[in-house]
CSV table of N, CA and C in Angstrom, one decimal:
chain,number,residue,atom,x,y,z
K,638,MET,N,-7.2,-21.2,42.7
K,638,MET,CA,-7.4,-21.4,41.2
K,638,MET,C,-6.2,-22.3,40.7
K,639,ASN,N,-6.5,-23.2,39.9
K,639,ASN,CA,-5.4,-24.1,39.2
K,639,ASN,C,-5.3,-23.6,37.8
K,640,VAL,N,-4.0,-23.6,37.4
K,640,VAL,CA,-3.7,-23.3,36.0
K,640,VAL,C,-3.0,-24.6,35.4
K,641,VAL,N,-3.5,-25.0,34.3
K,641,VAL,CA,-2.8,-26.2,33.6
K,641,VAL,C,-2.5,-25.6,32.2
K,642,TYR,N,-1.2,-25.6,31.9
K,642,TYR,CA,-0.7,-25.2,30.6
K,642,TYR,C,-0.5,-26.5,29.9
K,643,LEU,N,-1.1,-26.8,28.8
K,643,LEU,CA,-0.9,-28.0,28.1
K,643,LEU,C,-0.5,-27.7,26.7
K,644,HIS,N,0.7,-28.3,26.4
K,644,HIS,CA,1.2,-28.1,25.1
K,644,HIS,C,1.6,-29.5,24.6
K,645,SER,N,0.9,-30.0,23.6
K,645,SER,CA,1.3,-31.2,23.0
K,645,SER,C,2.4,-31.1,22.0
K,646,HIS,N,3.1,-32.2,21.8
K,646,HIS,CA,4.2,-32.2,20.8
K,646,HIS,C,3.8,-32.6,19.5
K,647,ASP,N,3.9,-31.7,18.5
K,647,ASP,CA,3.6,-31.9,17.1
K,647,ASP,C,2.2,-32.4,16.9
K,648,THR,N,1.1,-31.9,17.7
K,648,THR,CA,-0.2,-32.4,17.6
K,648,THR,C,-0.9,-31.4,16.6
K,649,GLY,N,-0.6,-30.1,16.7
K,649,GLY,CA,-1.3,-29.1,15.9
K,649,GLY,C,-2.7,-29.0,16.6
K,650,ARG,N,-3.7,-28.7,15.8
K,650,ARG,CA,-5.1,-28.6,16.4
K,650,ARG,C,-6.0,-29.7,16.0
K,651,TYR,N,-5.4,-30.8,15.6
K,651,TYR,CA,-6.2,-31.9,15.1
K,651,TYR,C,-6.6,-32.9,16.2
K,652,VAL,N,-7.3,-32.3,17.1
K,652,VAL,CA,-7.9,-33.1,18.3
K,652,VAL,C,-9.3,-32.7,18.4
K,653,GLN,N,-10.0,-33.4,19.3
K,653,GLN,CA,-11.4,-33.4,19.5
K,653,GLN,C,-11.9,-31.9,19.8
K,654,PRO,N,-11.3,-31.2,20.8
K,654,PRO,CA,-11.8,-29.9,21.0
K,654,PRO,C,-11.9,-28.9,19.8
K,655,TYR,N,-11.2,-29.2,18.9
K,655,TYR,CA,-11.1,-28.2,17.7
K,655,TYR,C,-12.0,-28.9,16.5
K,656,GLY,N,-12.9,-29.8,16.8
K,656,GLY,CA,-13.8,-30.3,15.8
K,656,GLY,C,-13.3,-31.4,14.9
K,657,PHE,N,-12.1,-32.1,15.3
K,657,PHE,CA,-11.7,-33.2,14.5
K,657,PHE,C,-12.1,-34.5,15.1
K,658,ALA,N,-12.1,-35.6,14.4
K,658,ALA,CA,-12.6,-36.8,14.8
K,658,ALA,C,-11.5,-37.7,15.6
K,659,VAL,N,-10.5,-37.0,16.1
K,659,VAL,CA,-9.5,-37.8,16.8
K,659,VAL,C,-10.0,-37.7,18.3
K,660,PRO,N,-10.4,-38.8,18.9
K,660,PRO,CA,-10.9,-38.8,20.3
K,660,PRO,C,-9.8,-38.5,21.3
K,661,THR,N,-10.0,-37.5,22.0
K,661,THR,CA,-9.0,-37.1,23.1
K,661,THR,C,-9.9,-36.7,24.3
K,662,PRO,N,-10.5,-37.6,25.0
K,662,PRO,CA,-11.5,-37.3,26.0
K,662,PRO,C,-10.9,-36.5,27.2
K,663,SER,N,-9.7,-36.7,27.6
K,663,SER,CA,-9.2,-35.9,28.7
K,663,SER,C,-9.0,-34.4,28.2
K,664,ILE,N,-8.4,-34.2,27.0
K,664,ILE,CA,-8.2,-32.9,26.5
K,664,ILE,C,-9.6,-32.2,26.2
K,665,GLN,N,-10.6,-33.0,25.8
K,665,GLN,CA,-11.9,-32.5,25.5
K,665,GLN,C,-12.4,-32.0,26.9
K,666,HIS,N,-12.3,-32.8,27.9
K,666,HIS,CA,-12.9,-32.4,29.2
K,666,HIS,C,-12.1,-31.1,29.8
K,667,LEU,N,-10.9,-30.9,29.6
K,667,LEU,CA,-10.1,-29.8,29.9
K,667,LEU,C,-10.6,-28.5,29.2
K,668,ALA,N,-10.9,-28.8,27.9
K,668,ALA,CA,-11.4,-27.7,27.0
K,668,ALA,C,-12.8,-27.2,27.4
K,669,GLU,N,-13.7,-28.2,27.8
K,669,GLU,CA,-15.0,-27.9,28.2
K,669,GLU,C,-15.0,-27.1,29.6
K,670,GLU,N,-14.0,-27.4,30.4
K,670,GLU,CA,-14.0,-26.8,31.7
K,670,GLU,C,-13.1,-25.6,31.8
K,671,GLY,N,-12.3,-25.4,30.7
K,671,GLY,CA,-11.4,-24.2,30.8
K,671,GLY,C,-11.5,-23.3,29.6
K,672,ALA,N,-10.4,-22.9,29.0
K,672,ALA,CA,-10.3,-22.1,27.8
K,672,ALA,C,-9.7,-22.8,26.7
K,673,THR,N,-10.2,-22.6,25.5
K,673,THR,CA,-9.5,-23.1,24.3
K,673,THR,C,-9.3,-22.0,23.4
K,674,PHE,N,-8.1,-21.9,22.9
K,674,PHE,CA,-7.6,-20.8,22.0
K,674,PHE,C,-7.9,-21.2,20.6
K,675,THR,N,-8.7,-20.4,19.8
K,675,THR,CA,-9.0,-20.7,18.5
K,675,THR,C,-8.3,-19.9,17.5
K,676,LYS,N,-7.7,-18.7,17.8
K,676,LYS,CA,-7.1,-17.9,16.9
K,676,LYS,C,-5.6,-17.7,17.4
K,677,ALA,N,-4.7,-18.4,16.9
K,677,ALA,CA,-3.3,-18.4,17.3
K,677,ALA,C,-2.4,-18.6,16.1
K,678,PHE,N,-1.1,-18.3,16.4
K,678,PHE,CA,-0.2,-18.5,15.4
K,678,PHE,C,1.1,-18.9,16.0
K,679,SER,N,2.1,-19.5,15.2
K,679,SER,CA,3.4,-19.9,15.7
K,679,SER,C,4.4,-18.8,15.5
K,680,CYS,N,5.2,-18.6,16.4
K,680,CYS,CA,6.3,-17.6,16.2
K,680,CYS,C,7.5,-18.1,15.5
K,681,ALA,N,7.5,-19.4,15.3
K,681,ALA,CA,8.7,-20.0,14.7
K,681,ALA,C,8.2,-21.4,14.0
K,682,PRO,N,9.0,-21.8,13.1
K,682,PRO,CA,8.7,-23.1,12.4
K,682,PRO,C,9.2,-24.4,13.1
K,683,THR,N,9.9,-24.2,14.2
K,683,THR,CA,10.4,-25.3,14.9
K,683,THR,C,9.9,-25.3,16.4
K,684,CYS,N,10.0,-26.5,17.1
K,684,CYS,CA,9.4,-26.6,18.4
K,684,CYS,C,10.1,-25.7,19.5
K,685,SER,N,11.4,-25.7,19.7
K,685,SER,CA,12.1,-25.1,20.7
K,685,SER,C,11.7,-23.6,20.7
K,686,PRO,N,12.0,-22.8,19.5
K,686,PRO,CA,11.6,-21.4,19.6
K,686,PRO,C,10.1,-21.1,19.7
K,687,SER,N,9.3,-22.0,19.2
K,687,SER,CA,7.8,-21.8,19.3
K,687,SER,C,7.5,-21.9,20.8
K,688,ARG,N,7.9,-22.9,21.5
K,688,ARG,CA,7.6,-23.1,22.9
K,688,ARG,C,8.2,-21.9,23.8
K,689,ALA,N,9.4,-21.6,23.5
K,689,ALA,CA,10.0,-20.5,24.2
K,689,ALA,C,9.2,-19.2,24.1
K,690,ALA,N,8.7,-19.0,22.9
K,690,ALA,CA,7.9,-17.7,22.7
K,690,ALA,C,6.6,-17.9,23.6
K,691,LEU,N,6.0,-19.1,23.6
K,691,LEU,CA,4.7,-19.2,24.4
K,691,LEU,C,5.1,-19.0,25.9
K,692,LEU,N,6.2,-19.5,26.3
K,692,LEU,CA,6.5,-19.6,27.8
K,692,LEU,C,7.2,-18.3,28.3
K,693,THR,N,7.6,-17.5,27.4
K,693,THR,CA,8.3,-16.2,27.8
K,693,THR,C,7.5,-15.0,27.4
K,694,GLY,N,6.7,-15.1,26.3
K,694,GLY,CA,6.0,-13.9,25.9
K,694,GLY,C,6.8,-13.1,25.0
K,695,GLN,N,8.0,-13.7,24.5
K,695,GLN,CA,8.9,-13.0,23.7
K,695,GLN,C,9.1,-13.8,22.4
K,696,VAL,N,9.3,-13.1,21.3
K,696,VAL,CA,9.6,-13.8,20.1
K,696,VAL,C,11.0,-14.4,20.2
K,697,PRO,N,11.3,-15.4,19.4
K,697,PRO,CA,12.6,-16.1,19.5
K,697,PRO,C,13.9,-15.2,19.4
K,698,HIS,N,13.8,-14.3,18.6
K,698,HIS,CA,15.0,-13.5,18.6
K,698,HIS,C,15.2,-12.5,19.8
K,699,SER,N,14.2,-12.4,20.6
K,699,SER,CA,14.2,-11.6,21.7
K,699,SER,C,14.7,-12.4,23.0
K,700,CYS,N,14.2,-13.7,23.0
K,700,CYS,CA,14.6,-14.5,24.2
K,700,CYS,C,15.8,-15.3,24.0
K,701,GLY,N,16.3,-15.3,22.7
K,701,GLY,CA,17.6,-16.0,22.4
K,701,GLY,C,17.4,-17.5,22.0
K,702,GLN,N,16.1,-18.0,21.9
K,702,GLN,CA,15.9,-19.3,21.4
K,702,GLN,C,15.8,-19.4,19.9
K,703,PHE,N,17.0,-19.3,19.3
K,703,PHE,CA,17.0,-19.3,17.8
K,703,PHE,C,16.9,-20.6,17.1
K,704,GLY,N,17.0,-21.7,17.9
K,704,GLY,CA,16.9,-23.1,17.3
K,704,GLY,C,16.6,-24.1,18.3
K,705,LEU,N,16.8,-25.3,18.0
K,705,LEU,CA,16.4,-26.5,18.9
K,705,LEU,C,17.4,-26.6,20.0
K,706,VAL,N,16.9,-26.9,21.1
K,706,VAL,CA,17.7,-27.1,22.4
K,706,VAL,C,18.7,-28.2,22.1
K,707,ASN,N,18.3,-29.3,21.5
K,707,ASN,CA,19.2,-30.4,21.3
K,707,ASN,C,20.3,-30.1,20.2
K,708,ARG,N,20.2,-28.9,19.6
K,708,ARG,CA,21.3,-28.4,18.8
K,708,ARG,C,22.1,-27.3,19.4
K,709,GLY,N,21.9,-27.1,20.8
K,709,GLY,CA,22.8,-26.2,21.5
K,709,GLY,C,22.2,-24.9,21.8
K,710,PHE,N,20.9,-24.6,21.4
K,710,PHE,CA,20.3,-23.3,21.7
K,710,PHE,C,19.5,-23.4,22.9
K,711,GLU,N,19.6,-22.3,23.7
K,711,GLU,CA,18.9,-22.2,25.0
K,711,GLU,C,18.4,-20.8,25.2
K,712,LEU,N,17.4,-20.6,26.1
K,712,LEU,CA,16.9,-19.3,26.5
K,712,LEU,C,18.1,-18.5,27.2
K,713,ARG,N,18.1,-17.2,26.8
K,713,ARG,CA,19.1,-16.3,27.4
K,713,ARG,C,18.8,-16.0,28.8
K,714,ASP,N,17.6,-15.5,29.1
K,714,ASP,CA,17.2,-15.0,30.4
K,714,ASP,C,16.1,-15.9,31.0
K,715,ARG,N,16.4,-16.8,31.8
K,715,ARG,CA,15.4,-17.7,32.3
K,715,ARG,C,14.5,-17.2,33.4
K,716,ASP,N,14.9,-15.9,33.8
K,716,ASP,CA,14.0,-15.2,34.8
K,716,ASP,C,12.7,-14.7,34.2
K,717,LYS,N,12.6,-14.7,32.8
K,717,LYS,CA,11.4,-14.3,32.2
K,717,LYS,C,10.5,-15.4,31.7
K,718,HIS,N,10.6,-16.5,32.3
K,718,HIS,CA,9.9,-17.7,32.0
K,718,HIS,C,8.6,-17.8,32.8
K,719,LEU,N,7.5,-18.3,32.2
K,719,LEU,CA,6.2,-18.3,32.8
K,719,LEU,C,6.3,-19.1,34.2
K,720,ALA,N,7.1,-20.2,34.3
K,720,ALA,CA,7.1,-21.0,35.4
K,720,ALA,C,7.7,-20.2,36.6
K,721,ARG,N,8.7,-19.4,36.3
K,721,ARG,CA,9.2,-18.5,37.3
K,721,ARG,C,8.2,-17.6,37.9
K,722,PHE,N,7.4,-16.9,37.0
K,722,PHE,CA,6.4,-16.0,37.4
K,722,PHE,C,5.3,-16.6,38.2
K,723,MET,N,4.9,-17.8,37.8
K,723,MET,CA,3.9,-18.6,38.5
K,723,MET,C,4.4,-19.0,39.9
K,724,ARG,N,5.6,-19.5,39.9
K,724,ARG,CA,6.1,-19.8,41.3
K,724,ARG,C,6.3,-18.7,42.2
K,725,GLN,N,6.7,-17.5,41.7
K,725,GLN,CA,6.8,-16.3,42.5
K,725,GLN,C,5.5,-15.8,43.0
K,726,ALA,N,4.4,-16.2,42.2
K,726,ALA,CA,3.1,-15.8,42.7
K,726,ALA,C,2.5,-16.9,43.6
K,727,GLY,N,3.2,-17.8,44.0
K,727,GLY,CA,2.8,-18.8,45.0
K,727,GLY,C,2.2,-20.1,44.4
K,728,TYR,N,2.3,-20.3,43.1
K,728,TYR,CA,1.9,-21.6,42.5
K,728,TYR,C,2.9,-22.7,42.6
K,729,ALA,N,2.5,-23.9,42.7
K,729,ALA,CA,3.4,-25.0,42.6
K,729,ALA,C,3.6,-25.3,41.1
K,730,THR,N,4.8,-25.4,40.6
K,730,THR,CA,5.1,-25.6,39.2
K,730,THR,C,5.7,-27.0,39.0
K,731,VAL,N,5.0,-27.7,38.0
K,731,VAL,CA,5.6,-29.0,37.7
K,731,VAL,C,5.5,-29.1,36.2
K,732,GLN,N,6.6,-29.5,35.6
K,732,GLN,CA,6.8,-29.7,34.3
K,732,GLN,C,6.8,-31.3,34.0
K,733,LEU,N,5.9,-31.7,33.2
K,733,LEU,CA,5.8,-33.1,32.9
K,733,LEU,C,6.1,-33.4,31.4
K,734,GLY,N,6.9,-34.4,31.0
K,734,GLY,CA,7.1,-34.8,29.7
K,734,GLY,C,8.2,-34.0,29.0
K,735,ILE,N,8.1,-33.9,27.6
K,735,ILE,CA,9.1,-33.3,26.8
K,735,ILE,C,9.3,-31.8,27.1
K,736,TYR,N,10.5,-31.4,27.2
K,736,TYR,CA,10.9,-30.0,27.6
K,736,TYR,C,12.0,-29.6,26.5
K,737,HIS,N,11.7,-28.5,25.8
K,737,HIS,CA,12.6,-28.1,24.6
K,737,HIS,C,13.1,-26.6,24.7
K,738,GLU,N,13.2,-26.1,25.9
K,738,GLU,CA,13.7,-24.7,26.0
K,738,GLU,C,15.1,-24.7,26.5
K,739,VAL,N,15.5,-25.5,27.5
K,739,VAL,CA,16.8,-25.6,28.0
K,739,VAL,C,17.2,-27.0,28.4
K,740,ASP,N,18.3,-27.3,28.8
K,740,ASP,CA,18.7,-28.7,29.2
K,740,ASP,C,18.1,-29.0,30.4
K,741,ASP,N,18.1,-28.1,31.5
K,741,ASP,CA,17.7,-28.4,32.8
K,741,ASP,C,16.4,-27.5,33.1
K,742,PRO,N,15.2,-28.0,33.0
K,742,PRO,CA,14.0,-27.3,33.3
K,742,PRO,C,13.9,-26.6,34.5
K,743,LEU,N,14.6,-27.2,35.6
K,743,LEU,CA,14.5,-26.6,37.0
K,743,LEU,C,15.2,-25.2,37.0
K,744,THR,N,16.0,-24.8,35.9
K,744,THR,CA,16.6,-23.5,36.0
K,744,THR,C,15.7,-22.5,35.4
K,745,CYS,N,14.5,-22.8,34.9
K,745,CYS,CA,13.5,-22.0,34.5
K,745,CYS,C,12.4,-21.6,35.5
K,746,GLY,N,12.5,-22.2,36.6
K,746,GLY,CA,11.5,-21.9,37.6
K,746,GLY,C,10.5,-23.1,38.0
K,747,TRP,N,10.7,-24.2,37.3
K,747,TRP,CA,9.9,-25.4,37.6
K,747,TRP,C,10.4,-25.9,39.0
K,748,GLU,N,9.4,-26.2,39.9
K,748,GLU,CA,9.7,-26.8,41.2
K,748,GLU,C,10.1,-28.2,41.0
K,749,ARG,N,9.4,-28.9,40.2
K,749,ARG,CA,9.6,-30.3,39.9
K,749,ARG,C,9.6,-30.5,38.5
K,750,TYR,N,10.4,-31.6,38.0
K,750,TYR,CA,10.4,-31.9,36.6
K,750,TYR,C,10.4,-33.4,36.5
K,751,SER,N,9.5,-33.9,35.6
K,751,SER,CA,9.6,-35.4,35.3
K,751,SER,C,9.5,-35.5,33.7
K,752,PRO,N,10.4,-36.3,33.2
K,752,PRO,CA,10.4,-36.5,31.7
K,752,PRO,C,9.4,-37.5,31.4
K,753,TYR,N,8.7,-38.1,32.4
K,753,TYR,CA,7.7,-39.2,32.1
K,753,TYR,C,6.5,-38.7,31.4
K,754,THR,N,6.0,-39.5,30.5
K,754,THR,CA,4.7,-39.3,29.9
K,754,THR,C,3.8,-40.5,30.2
K,755,SER,N,2.7,-40.5,29.9
K,755,SER,CA,1.6,-41.5,30.1
K,755,SER,C,1.3,-41.7,31.6
K,756,ASP,N,1.0,-42.9,32.1
K,756,ASP,CA,0.5,-43.1,33.4
K,756,ASP,C,1.5,-42.7,34.5
K,757,GLU,N,2.8,-42.8,34.2
K,757,GLU,CA,3.7,-42.4,35.3
K,757,GLU,C,3.6,-40.9,35.6
K,758,ALA,N,3.2,-40.2,34.8
K,758,ALA,CA,3.1,-38.7,35.1
K,758,ALA,C,2.0,-38.4,36.1
K,759,THR,N,1.0,-39.2,36.1
K,759,THR,CA,-0.1,-38.9,37.1
K,759,THR,C,0.4,-39.1,38.5
K,760,ARG,N,1.5,-39.8,38.8
K,760,ARG,CA,1.9,-40.0,40.1
K,760,ARG,C,2.8,-38.9,40.6
K,761,ILE,N,3.2,-38.0,39.8
K,761,ILE,CA,4.1,-36.8,40.2
K,761,ILE,C,3.1,-35.7,40.8
K,762,ARG,N,3.5,-35.3,42.0
K,762,ARG,CA,2.6,-34.3,42.7
K,762,ARG,C,3.6,-33.2,43.1
K,763,PRO,N,3.2,-31.9,43.0
K,763,PRO,CA,4.0,-30.9,43.5
K,763,PRO,C,4.0,-30.9,45.0
K,764,SER,N,5.2,-30.5,45.5
K,764,SER,CA,5.4,-30.4,47.0
K,764,SER,C,4.5,-29.3,47.5
K,765,SER,N,4.0,-29.3,48.7
K,765,SER,CA,3.1,-28.2,49.2
K,765,SER,C,4.1,-27.0,49.5
K,766,SER,N,3.6,-25.9,49.0
K,766,SER,CA,4.3,-24.5,49.2
K,766,SER,C,3.6,-23.7,50.1
């Protein structure tokens, strides 16, 4: 089984799978083949704490992500990150694009990291485990 965790930057829910007229064919295809969450909320008003809450299962004041990583805030306990759990369960873990929980994504359990977005990201492949 493959797991794709997709979190877009500052998009909100204004994309095709949620009934809006913004064409996102790849996201639409993923939504049709997988799961789409329709009842959700944000744990924080800024991106780093919100993403940390999603990826650790902890609210920002519990995981230590009180503010933006580019302002010096980072996760306290990187062992409680989704990437680490997935990797320990035998999954290849690859982080593509923007990352706002710590300065070095590899310290959270990602096997590979690429800051690339767009077509360059499609060439990144996890190493076989």
